[in-house]
XYZ file of C-alpha atoms in Angstrom:
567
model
C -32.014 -20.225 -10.285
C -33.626 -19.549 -7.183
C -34.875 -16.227 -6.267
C -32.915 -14.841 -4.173
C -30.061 -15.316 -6.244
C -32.054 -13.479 -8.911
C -32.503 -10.457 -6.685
C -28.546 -10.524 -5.463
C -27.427 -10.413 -9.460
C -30.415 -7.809 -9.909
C -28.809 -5.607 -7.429
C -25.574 -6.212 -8.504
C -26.814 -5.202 -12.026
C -28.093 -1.703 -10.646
C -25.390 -0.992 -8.991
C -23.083 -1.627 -11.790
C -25.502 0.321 -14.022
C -25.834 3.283 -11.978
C -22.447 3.659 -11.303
C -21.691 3.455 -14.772
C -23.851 6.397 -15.960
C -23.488 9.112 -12.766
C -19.478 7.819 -13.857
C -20.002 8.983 -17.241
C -21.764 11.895 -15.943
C -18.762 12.673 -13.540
C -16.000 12.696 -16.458
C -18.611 15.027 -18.883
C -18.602 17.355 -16.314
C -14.505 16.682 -15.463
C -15.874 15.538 -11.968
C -13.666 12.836 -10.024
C -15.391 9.561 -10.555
C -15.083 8.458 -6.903
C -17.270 10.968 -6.079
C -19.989 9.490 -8.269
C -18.981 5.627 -7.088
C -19.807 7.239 -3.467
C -23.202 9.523 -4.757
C -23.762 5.981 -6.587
C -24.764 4.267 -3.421
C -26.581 7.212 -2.180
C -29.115 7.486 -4.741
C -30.184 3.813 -4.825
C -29.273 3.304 -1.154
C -31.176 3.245 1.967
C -30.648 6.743 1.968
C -31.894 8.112 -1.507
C -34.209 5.814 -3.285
C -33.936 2.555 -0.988
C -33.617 0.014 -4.494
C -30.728 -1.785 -2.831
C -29.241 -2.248 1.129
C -26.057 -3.200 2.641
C -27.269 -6.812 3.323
C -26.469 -7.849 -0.333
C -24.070 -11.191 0.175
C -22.467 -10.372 -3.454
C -21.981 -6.438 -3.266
C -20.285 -7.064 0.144
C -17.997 -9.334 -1.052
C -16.794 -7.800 -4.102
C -16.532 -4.574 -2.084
C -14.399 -6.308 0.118
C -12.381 -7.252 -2.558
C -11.636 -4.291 -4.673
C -10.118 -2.886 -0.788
C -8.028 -5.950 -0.773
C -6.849 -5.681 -4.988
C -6.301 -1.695 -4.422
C -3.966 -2.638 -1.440
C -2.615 -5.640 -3.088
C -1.691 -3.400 -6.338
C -0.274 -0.686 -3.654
C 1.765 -3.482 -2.205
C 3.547 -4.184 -5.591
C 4.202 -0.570 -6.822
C 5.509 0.482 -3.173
C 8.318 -1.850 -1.733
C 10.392 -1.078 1.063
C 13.512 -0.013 -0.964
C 10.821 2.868 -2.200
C 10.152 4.418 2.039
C 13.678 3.176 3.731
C 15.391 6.119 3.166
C 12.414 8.172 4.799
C 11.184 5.300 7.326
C 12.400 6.798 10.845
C 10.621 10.403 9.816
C 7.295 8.507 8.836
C 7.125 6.472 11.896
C 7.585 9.496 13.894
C 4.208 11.587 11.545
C 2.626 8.395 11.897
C 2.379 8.111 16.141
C 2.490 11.803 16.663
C -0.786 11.730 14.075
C -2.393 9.085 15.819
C -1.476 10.344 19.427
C -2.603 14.817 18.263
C -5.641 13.427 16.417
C -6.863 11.576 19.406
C -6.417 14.026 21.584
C -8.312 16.358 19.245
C -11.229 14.597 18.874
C -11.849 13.282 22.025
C -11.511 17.145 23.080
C -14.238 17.852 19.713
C -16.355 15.495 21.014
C -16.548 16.412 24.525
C -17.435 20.034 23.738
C -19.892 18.226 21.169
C -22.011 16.994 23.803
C -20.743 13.346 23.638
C -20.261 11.112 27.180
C -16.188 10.419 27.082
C -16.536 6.745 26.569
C -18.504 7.877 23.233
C -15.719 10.359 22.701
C -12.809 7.683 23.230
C -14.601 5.305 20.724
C -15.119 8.343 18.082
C -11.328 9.358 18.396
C -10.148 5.828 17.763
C -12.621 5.676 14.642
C -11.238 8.708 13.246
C -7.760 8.556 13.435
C -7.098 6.720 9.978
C -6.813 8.136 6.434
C -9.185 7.250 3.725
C -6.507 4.651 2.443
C -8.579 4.143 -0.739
C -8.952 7.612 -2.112
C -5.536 8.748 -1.092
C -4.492 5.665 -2.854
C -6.636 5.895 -6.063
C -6.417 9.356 -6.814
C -2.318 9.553 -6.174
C -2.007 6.405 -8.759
C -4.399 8.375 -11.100
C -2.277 11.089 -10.502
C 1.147 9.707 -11.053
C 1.969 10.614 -7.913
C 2.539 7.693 -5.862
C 6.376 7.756 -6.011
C 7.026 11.358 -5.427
C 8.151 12.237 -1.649
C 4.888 13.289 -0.371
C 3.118 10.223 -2.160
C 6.152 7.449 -0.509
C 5.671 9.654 2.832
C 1.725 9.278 2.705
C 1.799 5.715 1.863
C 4.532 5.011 4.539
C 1.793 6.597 7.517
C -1.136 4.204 5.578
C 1.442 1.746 6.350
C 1.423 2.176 9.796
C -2.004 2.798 9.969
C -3.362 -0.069 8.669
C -0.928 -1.963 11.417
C -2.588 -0.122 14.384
C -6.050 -0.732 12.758
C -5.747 -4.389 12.762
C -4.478 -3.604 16.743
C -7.689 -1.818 17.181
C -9.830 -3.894 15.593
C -8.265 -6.969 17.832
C -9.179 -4.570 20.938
C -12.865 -4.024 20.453
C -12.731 -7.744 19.400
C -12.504 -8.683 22.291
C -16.004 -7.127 23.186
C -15.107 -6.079 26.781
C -12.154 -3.643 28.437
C -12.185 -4.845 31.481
C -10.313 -8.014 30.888
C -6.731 -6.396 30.579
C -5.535 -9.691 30.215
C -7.316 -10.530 27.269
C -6.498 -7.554 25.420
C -2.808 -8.429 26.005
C -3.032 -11.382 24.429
C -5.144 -10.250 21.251
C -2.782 -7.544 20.464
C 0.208 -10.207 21.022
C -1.357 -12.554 18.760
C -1.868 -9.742 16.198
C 1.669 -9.328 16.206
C 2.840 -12.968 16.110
C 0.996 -13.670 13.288
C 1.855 -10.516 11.434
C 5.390 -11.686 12.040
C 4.694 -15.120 10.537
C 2.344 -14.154 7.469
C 5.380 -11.001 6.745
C 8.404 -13.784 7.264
C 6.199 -16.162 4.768
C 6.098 -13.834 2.104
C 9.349 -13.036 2.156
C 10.332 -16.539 1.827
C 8.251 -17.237 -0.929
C 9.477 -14.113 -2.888
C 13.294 -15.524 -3.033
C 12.582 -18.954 -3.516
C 8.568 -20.324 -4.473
C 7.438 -16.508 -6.450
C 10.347 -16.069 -9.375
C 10.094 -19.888 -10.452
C 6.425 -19.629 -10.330
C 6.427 -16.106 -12.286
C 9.121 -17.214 -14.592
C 7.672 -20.510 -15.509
C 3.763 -18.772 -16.007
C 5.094 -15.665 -18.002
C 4.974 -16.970 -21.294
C 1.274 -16.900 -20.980
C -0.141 -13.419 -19.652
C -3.523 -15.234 -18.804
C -1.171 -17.853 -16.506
C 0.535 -14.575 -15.206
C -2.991 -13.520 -14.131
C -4.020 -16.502 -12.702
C -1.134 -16.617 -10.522
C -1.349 -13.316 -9.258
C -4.658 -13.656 -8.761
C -4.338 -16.760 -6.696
C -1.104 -15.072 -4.848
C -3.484 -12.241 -3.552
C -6.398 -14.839 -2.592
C -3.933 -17.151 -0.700
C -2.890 -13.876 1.626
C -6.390 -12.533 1.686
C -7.882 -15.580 2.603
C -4.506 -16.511 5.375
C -6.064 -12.858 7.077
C -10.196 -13.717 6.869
C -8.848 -17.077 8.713
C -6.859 -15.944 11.499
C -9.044 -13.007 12.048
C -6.573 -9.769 10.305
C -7.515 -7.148 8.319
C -7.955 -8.606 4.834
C -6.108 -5.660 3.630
C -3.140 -5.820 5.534
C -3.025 -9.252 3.800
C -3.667 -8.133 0.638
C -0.737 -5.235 1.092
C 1.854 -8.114 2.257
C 0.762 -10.352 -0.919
C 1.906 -7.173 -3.151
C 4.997 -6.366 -1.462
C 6.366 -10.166 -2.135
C 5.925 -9.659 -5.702
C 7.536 -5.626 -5.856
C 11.255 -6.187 -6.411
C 10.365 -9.069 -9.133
C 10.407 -7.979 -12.692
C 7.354 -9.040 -13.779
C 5.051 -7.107 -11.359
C 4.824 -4.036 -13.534
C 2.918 -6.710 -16.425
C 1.236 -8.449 -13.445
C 0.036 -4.776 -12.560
C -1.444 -3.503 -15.268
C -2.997 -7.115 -16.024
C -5.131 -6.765 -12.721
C -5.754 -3.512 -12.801
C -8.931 -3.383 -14.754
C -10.484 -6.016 -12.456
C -9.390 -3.852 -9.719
C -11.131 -0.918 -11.051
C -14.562 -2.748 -11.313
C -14.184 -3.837 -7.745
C -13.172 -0.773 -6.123
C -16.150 1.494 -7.842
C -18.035 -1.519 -6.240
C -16.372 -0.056 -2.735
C -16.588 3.235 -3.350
C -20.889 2.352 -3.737
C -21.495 0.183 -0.704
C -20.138 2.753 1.565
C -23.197 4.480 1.688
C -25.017 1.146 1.237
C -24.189 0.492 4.864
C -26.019 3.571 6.047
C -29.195 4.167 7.235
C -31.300 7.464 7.155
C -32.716 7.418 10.639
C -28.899 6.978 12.092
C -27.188 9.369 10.048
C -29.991 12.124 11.412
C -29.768 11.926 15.225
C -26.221 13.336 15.645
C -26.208 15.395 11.757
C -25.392 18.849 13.320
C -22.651 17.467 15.417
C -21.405 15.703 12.106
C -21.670 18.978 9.778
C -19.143 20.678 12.769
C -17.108 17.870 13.517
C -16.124 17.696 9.913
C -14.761 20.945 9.190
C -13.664 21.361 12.748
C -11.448 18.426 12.100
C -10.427 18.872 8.707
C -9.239 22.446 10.016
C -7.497 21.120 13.423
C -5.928 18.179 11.471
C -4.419 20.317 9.030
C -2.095 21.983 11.102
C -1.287 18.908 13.480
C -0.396 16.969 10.233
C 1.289 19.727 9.101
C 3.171 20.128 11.622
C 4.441 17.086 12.252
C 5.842 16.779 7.991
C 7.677 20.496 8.908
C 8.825 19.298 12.015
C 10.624 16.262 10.034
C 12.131 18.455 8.035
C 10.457 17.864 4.711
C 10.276 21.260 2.202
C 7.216 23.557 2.262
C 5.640 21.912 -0.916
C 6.077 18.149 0.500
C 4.444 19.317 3.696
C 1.493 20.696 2.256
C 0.589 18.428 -0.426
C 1.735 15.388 2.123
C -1.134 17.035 4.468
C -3.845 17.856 2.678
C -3.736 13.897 1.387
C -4.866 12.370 4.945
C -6.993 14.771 6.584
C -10.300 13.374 5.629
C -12.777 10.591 7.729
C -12.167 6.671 6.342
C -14.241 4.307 5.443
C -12.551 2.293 8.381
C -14.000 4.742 10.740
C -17.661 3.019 9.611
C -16.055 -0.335 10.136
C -14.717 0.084 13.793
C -17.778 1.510 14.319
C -20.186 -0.825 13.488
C -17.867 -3.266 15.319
C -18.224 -1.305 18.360
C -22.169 -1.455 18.139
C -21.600 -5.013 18.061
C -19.820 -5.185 20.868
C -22.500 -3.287 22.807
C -19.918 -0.265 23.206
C -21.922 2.257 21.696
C -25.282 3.042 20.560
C -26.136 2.671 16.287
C -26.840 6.827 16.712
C -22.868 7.080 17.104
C -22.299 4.930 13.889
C -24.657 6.931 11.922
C -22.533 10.055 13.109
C -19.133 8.546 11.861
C -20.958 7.195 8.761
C -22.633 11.307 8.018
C -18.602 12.536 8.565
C -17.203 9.841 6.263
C -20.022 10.759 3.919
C -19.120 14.603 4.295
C -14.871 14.377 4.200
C -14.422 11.566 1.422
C -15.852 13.478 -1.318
C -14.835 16.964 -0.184
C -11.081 15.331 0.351
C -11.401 13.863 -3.512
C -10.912 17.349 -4.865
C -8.320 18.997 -2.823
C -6.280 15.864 -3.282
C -6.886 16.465 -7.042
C -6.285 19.974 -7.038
C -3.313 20.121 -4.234
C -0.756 21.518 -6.743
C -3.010 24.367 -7.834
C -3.933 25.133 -4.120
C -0.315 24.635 -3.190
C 0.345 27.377 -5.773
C -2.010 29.728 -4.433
C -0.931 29.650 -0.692
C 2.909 28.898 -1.596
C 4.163 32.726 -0.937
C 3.114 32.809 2.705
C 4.545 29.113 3.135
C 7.839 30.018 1.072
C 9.316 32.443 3.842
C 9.412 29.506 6.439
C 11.119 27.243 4.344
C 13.959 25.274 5.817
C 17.932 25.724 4.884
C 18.176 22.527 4.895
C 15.151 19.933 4.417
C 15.092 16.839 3.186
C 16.619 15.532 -0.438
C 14.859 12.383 -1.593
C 16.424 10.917 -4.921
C 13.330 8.625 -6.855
C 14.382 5.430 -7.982
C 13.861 6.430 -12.039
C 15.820 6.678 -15.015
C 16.771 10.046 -16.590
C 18.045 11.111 -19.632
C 18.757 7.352 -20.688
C 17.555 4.993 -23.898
C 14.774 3.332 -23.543
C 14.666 0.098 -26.088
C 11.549 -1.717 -26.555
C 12.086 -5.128 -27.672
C 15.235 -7.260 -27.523
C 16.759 -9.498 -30.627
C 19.754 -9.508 -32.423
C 20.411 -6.225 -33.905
C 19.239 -4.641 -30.132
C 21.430 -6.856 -28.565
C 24.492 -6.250 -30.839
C 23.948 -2.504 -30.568
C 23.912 -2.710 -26.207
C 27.268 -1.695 -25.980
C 27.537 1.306 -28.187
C 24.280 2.581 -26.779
C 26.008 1.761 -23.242
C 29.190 3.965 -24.560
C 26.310 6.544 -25.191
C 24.083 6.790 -22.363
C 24.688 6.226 -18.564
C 21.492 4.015 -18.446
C 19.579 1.370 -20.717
C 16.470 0.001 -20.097
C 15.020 -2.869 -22.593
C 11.258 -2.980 -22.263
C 9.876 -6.892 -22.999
C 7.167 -9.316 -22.874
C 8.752 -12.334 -23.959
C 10.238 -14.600 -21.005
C 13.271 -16.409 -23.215
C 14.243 -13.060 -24.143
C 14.180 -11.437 -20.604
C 16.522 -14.652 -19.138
C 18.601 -13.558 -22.014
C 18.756 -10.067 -20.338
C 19.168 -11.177 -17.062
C 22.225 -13.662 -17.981
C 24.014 -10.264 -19.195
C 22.489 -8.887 -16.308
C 21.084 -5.744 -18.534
C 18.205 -3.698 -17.184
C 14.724 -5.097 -17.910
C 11.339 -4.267 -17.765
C 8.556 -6.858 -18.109
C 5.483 -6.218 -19.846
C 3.948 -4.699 -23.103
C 4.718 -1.871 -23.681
C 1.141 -0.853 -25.111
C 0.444 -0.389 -21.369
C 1.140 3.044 -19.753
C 2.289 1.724 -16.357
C 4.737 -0.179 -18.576
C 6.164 3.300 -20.382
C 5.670 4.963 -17.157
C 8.080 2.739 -15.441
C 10.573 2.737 -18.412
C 9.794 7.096 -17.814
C 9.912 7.040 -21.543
C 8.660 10.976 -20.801
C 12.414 12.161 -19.776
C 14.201 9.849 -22.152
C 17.293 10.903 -24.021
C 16.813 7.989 -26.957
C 13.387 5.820 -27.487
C 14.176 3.105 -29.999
C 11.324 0.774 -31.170
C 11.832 -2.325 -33.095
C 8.148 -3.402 -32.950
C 6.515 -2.927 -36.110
C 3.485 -1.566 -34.342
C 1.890 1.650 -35.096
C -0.487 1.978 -32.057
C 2.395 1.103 -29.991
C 4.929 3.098 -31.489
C 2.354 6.225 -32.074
C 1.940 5.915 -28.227
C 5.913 6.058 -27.588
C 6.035 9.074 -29.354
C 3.755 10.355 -27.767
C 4.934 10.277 -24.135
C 8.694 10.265 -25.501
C 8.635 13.900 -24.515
C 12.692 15.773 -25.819
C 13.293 12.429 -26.261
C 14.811 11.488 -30.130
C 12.503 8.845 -31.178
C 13.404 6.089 -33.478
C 10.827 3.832 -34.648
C 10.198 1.333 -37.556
C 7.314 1.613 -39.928
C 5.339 -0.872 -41.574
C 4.376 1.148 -45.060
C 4.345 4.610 -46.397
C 1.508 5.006 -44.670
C 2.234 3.830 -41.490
C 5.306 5.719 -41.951
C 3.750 8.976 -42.338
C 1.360 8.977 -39.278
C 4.240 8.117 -37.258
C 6.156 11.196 -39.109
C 2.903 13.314 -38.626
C 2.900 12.398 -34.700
C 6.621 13.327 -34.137
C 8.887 10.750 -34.710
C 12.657 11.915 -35.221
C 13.566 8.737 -37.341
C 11.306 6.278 -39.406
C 12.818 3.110 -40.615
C 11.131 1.176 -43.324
C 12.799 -2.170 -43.282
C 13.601 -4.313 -40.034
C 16.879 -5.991 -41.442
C 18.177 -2.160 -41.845
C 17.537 -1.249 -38.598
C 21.466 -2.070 -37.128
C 22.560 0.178 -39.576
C 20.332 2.956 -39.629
C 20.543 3.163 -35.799
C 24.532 3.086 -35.993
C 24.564 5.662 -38.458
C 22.114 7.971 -36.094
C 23.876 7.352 -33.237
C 27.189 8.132 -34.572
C 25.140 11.461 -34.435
C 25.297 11.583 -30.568
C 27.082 14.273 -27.972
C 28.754 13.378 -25.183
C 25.448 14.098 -23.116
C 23.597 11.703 -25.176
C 21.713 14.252 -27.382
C 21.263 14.214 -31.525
C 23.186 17.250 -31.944
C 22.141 18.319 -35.846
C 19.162 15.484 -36.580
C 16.900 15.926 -39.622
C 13.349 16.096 -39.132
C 12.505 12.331 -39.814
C 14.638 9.973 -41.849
C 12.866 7.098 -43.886
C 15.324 4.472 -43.868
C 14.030 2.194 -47.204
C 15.665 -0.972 -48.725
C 15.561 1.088 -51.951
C 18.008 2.588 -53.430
C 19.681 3.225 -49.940
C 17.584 5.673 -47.914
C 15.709 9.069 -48.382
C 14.686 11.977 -46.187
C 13.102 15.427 -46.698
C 16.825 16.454 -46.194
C 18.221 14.767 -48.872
C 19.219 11.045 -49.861
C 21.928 8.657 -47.592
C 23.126 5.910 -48.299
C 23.530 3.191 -45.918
């Protein structure tokens, strides 16, 4: 191996390694861990310790790609049918934010000191939110489907699209060829169009043969949604678009199939490694002489526009309507600098726009805001809490009601065969919604054919239960004879009366010991024991009197602490 390719894996090595323990570090002291990706690449940086730079071919790439996998995985979990209903009020945050922000920091800058073509570039730079962190931490949160979340990711939306517009602009490395920026920003647009129109095509007639067909093998599922993603990233690097954008319109095509959920949480691991990769090489990219030149301007610039931000951001969600508590937690989401503020920057320095000094300042702010913006995205509730009587008194009379697209109080049934499928219609007499959780593919045409609700996946995977929102479940019935799994339904079932099968008396007391309403021994019992329970059931789909756990055996008839049944 020659080496230089020994010294790119070395680095690669490092940075893997170091992330790994100031990671560990982060969750023993219950610190967010993107905050230690970022401190990562400071430490062994150009600006701590020097061991690695931002030339490294390998670290750039993979960087590169864990953007492009976190947008790709955004993509899937937020479709259109998920913003619709809010669109018009998002488009309207989005261009007032872009319009109030640039305003504001041109202003900033001027009083800063800057010349105003320095302060034109820095207000384009710093108009976008950190699409990464808001991303990440609202997915870690469970979050990404409540209002604020859908109304956050609906402004990323139209971010991204007038990044790629502004990226095409300083492209074209002059502005005094009106002409030619014309025609980039048309051709922007034109092949948006086409690469959008494509994947929708392929998502009604290439992407559910091609799922359907490779879903009886999760490692073929893989492979096909990892090629998916690398035919869209790659169709962006090749007609010069943001790679993300790409990436975002790969996961969208795949959103309304029902296998995404299990293509999801398959990719998400890999996804993880590449975007702590990201989260390093930020500061990788930095150098210590250019973040120094402009570092007092930087220190006031940050707060100054984390401050003025606030309230124009704020402003906007109240003037849309939204409630107090969507408007503030919306806000304090996409106030801080983004990492693509360092990328239309250096592109500017390129093009001879600006001097490196003014990258280095854009690079010290992203450097100040990301991690700072980490925890009061974390913690928005419990500031929200603190701040919500002075907010409450200008609430509107009327703001506006968003319904999520989840289940509520409905049954939840992991695993379809016979006795499931024979029992479908008396738990559809009990409940207003069921929701069979699967893996296998012959068994989810079988669900489609009786066009039943479905989700995809294994249900060992929390995405999976999270989907099903096993949590605010009336009924969870299990006919896997798993313990892990089934200790892990009980778990999350929340009020939910849980009914479970059990391999021994063992297996049936953990499952007991962890809160299971009903344990059933034997599998060929199971139709039985579950129309006998349900028989149980109000008209609101509740176990009025239910004993504390039931062991359904094949001897004798059946037993509980209760008493003995016969079946």
């Amino acid at each position: 191996m020659p080496l230089e390719e020994i010294a790119v894996s070395a680095d690669f090595a490092l940075l893997l390694a170091s992330a790994a323990i100031l990671g560990y570090v982060a969750r023993l002291t219950k610190q967010p861990t993107i905050v230690a990706y970022v401190l990562t690449g400071v430490v062994i940086g150009p600006i701590g310790l020097g061991l690695i730079t931002g030339e490294s071919g390998l670290i750039e790439v993979i960087a590169e790609l864990g953007l492009g996998f976190l947008l790709f995985l955004l993509g899937i979990k937020m479709s259109f049918e998920d913003i619709k209903e809010i669109m018009r009020p998002v488009g309207k945050i989005a261009v007032g934010q872009a319009i109030l922000q640039a305003v504001a920091s041109t202003t900033l800058a001027l009083l800063l000191g800057f010349t105003l073509y320095q302060s034109l570039i820095l207000a384009l730079a710093t108009t976008f939110g950190a699409t990464p962190i808001i991303v990440k931490v609202l997915s870690d949160k469970d979050e990404l489907k409540s209002l604020y979340g859908r109304v956050d990711i609906g402004v990323l939306i139209f971010q991204d699209i007038y990044l790629v517009f502004a990226l095409a602009i300083l492209a074209v490395g002059t502005v005094d060829s009106a002409e030619q920026i014309a025609f980039s920003i048309s051709r922007v647009i034109v092949l948006m169009i086409v690469m959008g129109v494509g994947a929708y095509l392929a998502s009604k007639y290439v992407l559910p043969t091609l799922l359907r067909a490779s879903a009886t093998n999760k490692s073929a599922l893989f492979t096909v949604g990892i090629a998916w993603a690398f035919v869209f990233i790659y169709a962006a690097e090749v007609l010069d678009l943001s790679v993300e954008l790409g990436a975002f319109i790969a996961g969208l095509a795949l959103a309304n199939l029902p296998y995404s959920t299990e293509l999801k949480e398959q990719m998400r691991p890999v996804t993880d490694l590449f975007i702590a990769v990201f989260f390093a090489s930020i500061a990788l990219q930095m150098e210590r002489g250019q973040l120094l030149v402009y570092w007092q301007e930087a220190v006031i610039a940050s707060f100054a526009l984390l401050t003025i931000n606030f309230f124009i951001v704020f402003g906007l969600f109240y003037s849309q309507k939204f409630d107090m508590e969507t408007s503030f937690l919306g806000t304090i989401s996409m106030l801080q600098v983004s990492e693509f503020s360092i990328v239309l920057g250096a592109l500017a320095v390129n093009e001879g726009f600006v001097a490196e000094a003014i990258l280095g300042f854009l690079s010290l702010m992203a450097l100040i805001t990301m991690p700072i913006s980490t925890y009061y995205v974390i913690y928005n509730r419990e500031i929200y809490e603190r701040v919500r009587p002075y907010l409450e008194r200008f609430e509107h009379d009327d703001p506006i009601e968003f319904d999520p697209l989840t289940y509520e109080n409905h049954a939840v049934i992991v695993g379809y065969d016979g006795v499931t499928g024979r029992l479908t219609e008396t738990l559809e007499n009990r409940f207003e919604d069921v929701v069979f959780v699967e893996d296998q593919r012959e068994r989810i045409e079988t669900l489609r054919r009786k066009d039943l609700e479905f989700i995809f996946g294994d249900s060992r995977h929390g995405e999976i239960r999270k989907d099903a929102n096993v949590r605010e479940a009336a009924l969870v019935l299990s006919t896997l004879d798993r313990t892990d799994i089934n200790r892990r339904l009980i778990e999350d079932a929340g009020n939910a009366d849980v009914i479970v099968l059990a391999n021994d008396e063992a297996d049936a007391n953990e499952l007991e010991q962890t809160g299971a309403s009903h344990v059933i021994r034997e599998q060929q019992l199971l139709e039985d024991a579950v129309s006998t329970i349900l028989a149980g059931v109000d008209d609101e789909g509740t176990i009025g009197e239910k004993n504390d756990v039931i062991r359904w055996k094949n001897e004798a008839g059946t037993r509980s602490r209760e008493g003995d049944f016969d079946v």
